[in-house]
Short mmCIF file of C-alpha atoms in Angstrom, two decimals:
data_model
loop_
_atom_site.label_atom_id
_atom_site.label_comp_id
_atom_site.label_asym_id
_atom_site.label_seq_id
_atom_site.Cartn_x
_atom_site.Cartn_y
_atom_site.Cartn_z
CA UNK A 21 1.24 19.89 2.62
CA UNK A 22 3.99 21.75 0.71
CA UNK A 23 4.32 21.65 -3.22
CA UNK A 24 6.99 22.49 -5.78
CA UNK A 25 6.74 22.87 -9.39
CA UNK A 26 9.35 20.90 -11.51
CA UNK A 27 8.61 21.37 -15.16
CA UNK A 28 5.00 20.77 -15.82
CA UNK A 29 4.68 18.43 -12.76
CA UNK A 30 3.76 19.35 -9.26
CA UNK A 31 5.26 17.58 -6.51
CA UNK A 32 3.34 17.53 -3.15
CA UNK A 33 5.26 16.44 -0.09
CA UNK A 34 4.83 16.37 3.62
CA UNK A 35 7.75 17.45 6.07
CA UNK A 36 8.01 15.16 9.14
CA UNK A 37 10.59 16.57 11.51
CA UNK A 38 12.29 14.47 13.94
CA UNK A 39 15.34 13.56 16.08
CA UNK A 40 17.66 13.20 12.79
CA UNK A 41 21.08 15.00 13.48
CA UNK A 42 21.92 16.22 9.94
CA UNK A 43 20.32 13.99 7.36
CA UNK A 44 17.22 14.30 5.12
CA UNK A 45 15.40 11.30 3.90
CA UNK A 46 12.91 11.22 1.21
CA UNK A 47 10.26 8.34 1.18
CA UNK A 48 7.86 7.53 -1.22
CA UNK A 49 5.03 5.16 -0.53
CA UNK A 50 2.72 3.39 -3.36
CA UNK A 51 0.12 5.93 -3.27
CA UNK A 52 2.75 8.39 -4.61
CA UNK A 53 3.00 10.35 -1.54
CA UNK A 54 6.12 12.06 -0.62
CA UNK A 55 7.37 12.34 2.88
CA UNK A 56 10.51 14.23 3.87
CA UNK A 57 12.04 13.38 7.00
CA UNK A 58 14.25 16.28 8.17
CA UNK A 59 15.89 17.62 11.44
CA UNK A 60 13.98 19.85 13.74
CA UNK A 61 16.15 22.96 13.10
CA UNK A 62 16.27 22.60 9.40
CA UNK A 63 14.55 25.86 7.69
CA UNK A 64 11.63 25.09 5.22
CA UNK A 65 13.48 26.81 2.50
CA UNK A 66 16.50 24.52 2.62
CA UNK A 67 14.00 21.40 2.48
CA UNK A 68 12.30 22.90 -0.49
CA UNK A 69 15.88 23.29 -2.25
CA UNK A 70 16.55 19.54 -1.36
CA UNK A 71 13.10 18.37 -2.71
CA UNK A 72 13.85 20.56 -6.05
CA UNK A 73 17.35 19.14 -6.39
CA UNK A 74 15.73 15.55 -5.95
CA UNK A 75 12.67 16.35 -8.11
CA UNK A 76 13.71 14.31 -11.36
CA UNK A 77 14.70 11.16 -8.89
CA UNK A 78 11.20 11.61 -7.32
CA UNK A 79 9.10 11.60 -10.62
CA UNK A 80 11.25 8.58 -12.05
CA UNK A 81 10.37 6.55 -8.76
CA UNK A 82 6.76 7.62 -8.78
CA UNK A 83 6.41 6.32 -12.23
CA UNK A 84 7.99 3.15 -11.34
CA UNK A 85 5.96 2.67 -8.34
CA UNK A 86 2.67 3.19 -10.65
CA UNK A 87 4.18 0.89 -13.14
CA UNK A 88 4.74 -1.87 -10.45
CA UNK A 89 1.30 -1.48 -8.88
CA UNK A 90 -0.38 -1.96 -12.48
CA UNK A 91 1.61 -5.10 -12.91
CA UNK A 92 0.93 -6.66 -9.61
CA UNK A 93 -2.72 -5.78 -8.76
CA UNK A 94 -3.98 -6.37 -5.21
CA UNK A 95 -5.67 -9.49 -3.83
CA UNK A 96 -9.22 -9.90 -4.84
CA UNK A 97 -9.99 -12.58 -2.34
CA UNK A 98 -12.02 -14.86 -4.61
CA UNK A 99 -11.88 -18.77 -5.03
CA UNK A 100 -8.75 -19.99 -6.56
CA UNK A 101 -6.57 -17.19 -5.64
CA UNK A 102 -3.17 -18.16 -4.14
CA UNK A 103 -2.06 -17.05 -0.59
CA UNK A 104 1.19 -17.67 1.24
CA UNK A 105 0.67 -19.38 4.48
CA UNK A 106 3.51 -20.90 6.65
CA UNK A 107 5.94 -21.12 4.01
CA UNK A 108 3.66 -22.69 1.08
CA UNK A 109 1.16 -21.15 -1.18
CA UNK A 110 -2.63 -22.43 -0.67
CA UNK A 111 -5.54 -21.75 -2.94
CA UNK A 112 -8.63 -20.11 -1.35
CA UNK A 113 -11.93 -21.74 -1.12
CA UNK A 114 -14.61 -19.57 0.20
CA UNK A 115 -18.11 -21.04 0.99
CA UNK A 116 -21.16 -19.49 2.05
CA UNK A 117 -23.30 -20.80 4.83
CA UNK A 118 -26.35 -19.92 6.48
CA UNK A 119 -25.16 -21.13 9.80
CA UNK A 120 -22.18 -18.86 9.70
CA UNK A 121 -22.61 -15.72 11.90
CA UNK A 122 -18.87 -14.63 11.53
CA UNK A 123 -16.16 -15.68 8.99
CA UNK A 124 -14.32 -18.93 9.97
CA UNK A 125 -10.97 -19.87 8.45
CA UNK A 126 -8.98 -23.08 8.33
CA UNK A 127 -6.60 -25.04 6.38
CA UNK A 128 -8.37 -28.10 5.34
CA UNK A 129 -7.62 -30.53 2.34
CA UNK A 130 -4.61 -28.45 1.11
CA UNK A 131 -6.79 -25.51 0.88
CA UNK A 132 -7.17 -22.24 2.76
CA UNK A 133 -11.05 -22.33 3.49
CA UNK A 134 -13.14 -19.41 4.57
CA UNK A 135 -16.89 -19.87 5.40
CA UNK A 136 -18.80 -16.71 5.20
CA UNK A 137 -22.64 -15.92 5.71
CA UNK A 138 -24.67 -16.61 2.74
CA UNK A 139 -26.38 -13.86 0.95
CA UNK A 140 -23.52 -11.27 0.86
CA UNK A 141 -22.91 -9.43 -2.02
CA UNK A 142 -19.40 -9.49 -4.14
CA UNK A 143 -18.10 -6.61 -2.23
CA UNK A 144 -19.40 -7.48 1.01
CA UNK A 145 -18.21 -11.30 0.72
CA UNK A 146 -14.69 -10.00 -0.21
CA UNK A 147 -14.48 -7.75 2.89
CA UNK A 148 -15.65 -10.69 4.91
CA UNK A 149 -13.04 -12.72 3.55
CA UNK A 150 -10.29 -10.27 3.85
#
């Protein structure tokens, strides 16, 4: 993984070389990782220059991504949470059963119902529902 310094910020990026003819693309993911897609023959120094030239844009976009991820937290997989399914939103109903060996899921009574094994801790239960 390569790194450049832009002001007081370090930008770590990974170079992925491919069949691109002449263009370079910079891709950001929700974990703030930076991937540079570049042609096979392009020198590392040239890629470093391109990343440095786009550093302000990268930092701004990373801040926006962080902001959005805080505004829209991930699913918790708990009772009452809403999930889209077949074009509609359904509320989740989790039930625990001693007879359940594996999690079972179905749409009944206008709810998305999931049955899990009884006695699972909160984290184990969420993982089973997921």
